[in-house]
Amino acid sequence: MLDAGGKDKILLFEKAREITDLNIDNKVYLRGLIEYSNVCIKDCLYCGIRKSNKNTERYTLSDEDFFQSAIYALEHNYGSIAIQAGERTDKVYISKISHLLKEIKKLSQGKLGITLSLGEQTLDTYQKWFEAGAHRYLLRIETSNKELYSKIHPNNDLHNFDKRLEALQNIRKAGFQLGTGVMIGLPHQTIKNLADDLLFMKALDVDMVGMGPYIEHPETPLFEAQHLLKTPKQRLDLTFKMIASLRILMKDINIVAATALQAIDKMGREKAIGYGANIMMPNITPTNFKKNYKLYPNKPCIDENTEECGLCIDTKMNLIGSQIGYNEWGDSKHFTNSKV
Ligand code: SF4
């Protein structure tokens, strides 16, 4: 990729900014993030809420807590929510999600757009959730390199690279706007791997991307490879370059300024907006549960209540001169343009 700190980097960021302004307005769209549950059937080697981590206190939000969060998003004109959880594929859970989706649509009179990030499911389940009212789905491939994928996941059927690819296709088949993403700065990951990740997203013709720096969690097996890591600052810088490069490659997609950026740099998300991202996900999970949804350590804002979180985003957006698209779904222009 480009030299670490020189002219090339400045040119890259400037070009990305120019393309964003031309294609995406000067608006940042919000997805109120609800971390619905940290129960997960999987054991990804990098993840703090993996099934085998016995130090995690497990929770699933009550319907009441869940709806309160959705109502908060509605009353504060967020336009959309994003529902995220560990992976579960049992029938009870699938029906529960369908029920929650239908209720949110009802209580918001269709005003709230809904993004899901609930992992690998069957085509039938994706169709059910799409019909229940969700219309965007994010499933991160984490790395598009099969060999590297096998180094960061257990080697079994539940963590199968080809199945994940198939799930991505099924999400699109079900009608969703399709999102994926990768971790940046993984042990064993090369710059070529990252360049291939960008080409993978382009070839998949995704509508949205959420990618962020890998942050090692001490209660996970991958922590053993920490000696192979770049510094957090280098991983952050690499993430900014990935965002800017992706914006140049895919002019009209939605790109998330991931929360993990903020775990390394307090203004990480805002900087990412300056380099091509256009989506923010303020965490509106009830404060007493936020601390238990720790995919990585140093998770930002876990002690802030939802109100404080919203105010903070408002202030920061004003600071960088971006406008927030209140009351708008902020769908991927790439998706809407492809339908014209
Ligand atoms: S990354 Fe997702 S699927 Fe994997 S263990 Fe964590 S929550 Fe579960």
JSON list of C-alpha atoms in Angstrom, two decimals, residues 1 49 64 99 116 198 203 209 216 222 251 281 285 288 300 302 306 317 325:
[
{"chain": "A", "resi": 1, "resn": "MET", "atom": "CA", "xyz": [0.00, 0.00, 0.00]},
{"chain": "A", "resi": 49, "resn": "ILE", "atom": "CA", "xyz": [-18.20, -13.10, 23.68]},
{"chain": "A", "resi": 64, "resn": "GLU", "atom": "CA", "xyz": [-39.49, -4.20, 27.23]},
{"chain": "A", "resi": 99, "resn": "HIS", "atom": "CA", "xyz": [-41.84, -10.88, 16.29]},
{"chain": "A", "resi": 116, "resn": "LEU", "atom": "CA", "xyz": [-29.61, -6.69, 11.12]},
{"chain": "A", "resi": 198, "resn": "LEU", "atom": "CA", "xyz": [-11.14, -4.43, -1.03]},
{"chain": "A", "resi": 203, "resn": "ALA", "atom": "CA", "xyz": [-16.54, -8.12, -6.76]},
{"chain": "A", "resi": 209, "resn": "VAL", "atom": "CA", "xyz": [-19.29, -2.03, 4.59]},
{"chain": "A", "resi": 216, "resn": "GLU", "atom": "CA", "xyz": [-6.88, -8.19, 20.75]},
{"chain": "A", "resi": 222, "resn": "LEU", "atom": "CA", "xyz": [-5.87, -15.36, 19.29]},
{"chain": "A", "resi": 251, "resn": "LYS", "atom": "CA", "xyz": [-18.21, 5.64, -4.72]},
{"chain": "A", "resi": 281, "resn": "MET", "atom": "CA", "xyz": [-23.87, 3.79, 15.05]},
{"chain": "A", "resi": 285, "resn": "THR", "atom": "CA", "xyz": [-28.32, -0.52, 24.32]},
{"chain": "A", "resi": 288, "resn": "ASN", "atom": "CA", "xyz": [-26.33, -1.87, 32.32]},
{"chain": "A", "resi": 300, "resn": "PRO", "atom": "CA", "xyz": [-15.86, 3.12, 24.28]},
{"chain": "A", "resi": 302, "resn": "ILE", "atom": "CA", "xyz": [-19.91, 1.75, 28.05]},
{"chain": "A", "resi": 306, "resn": "THR", "atom": "CA", "xyz": [-27.92, 6.74, 25.73]},
{"chain": "A", "resi": 317, "resn": "MET", "atom": "CA", "xyz": [-20.47, 16.05, 13.97]},
{"chain": "A", "resi": 325, "resn": "GLY", "atom": "CA", "xyz": [-29.47, 12.95, 8.33]}
]
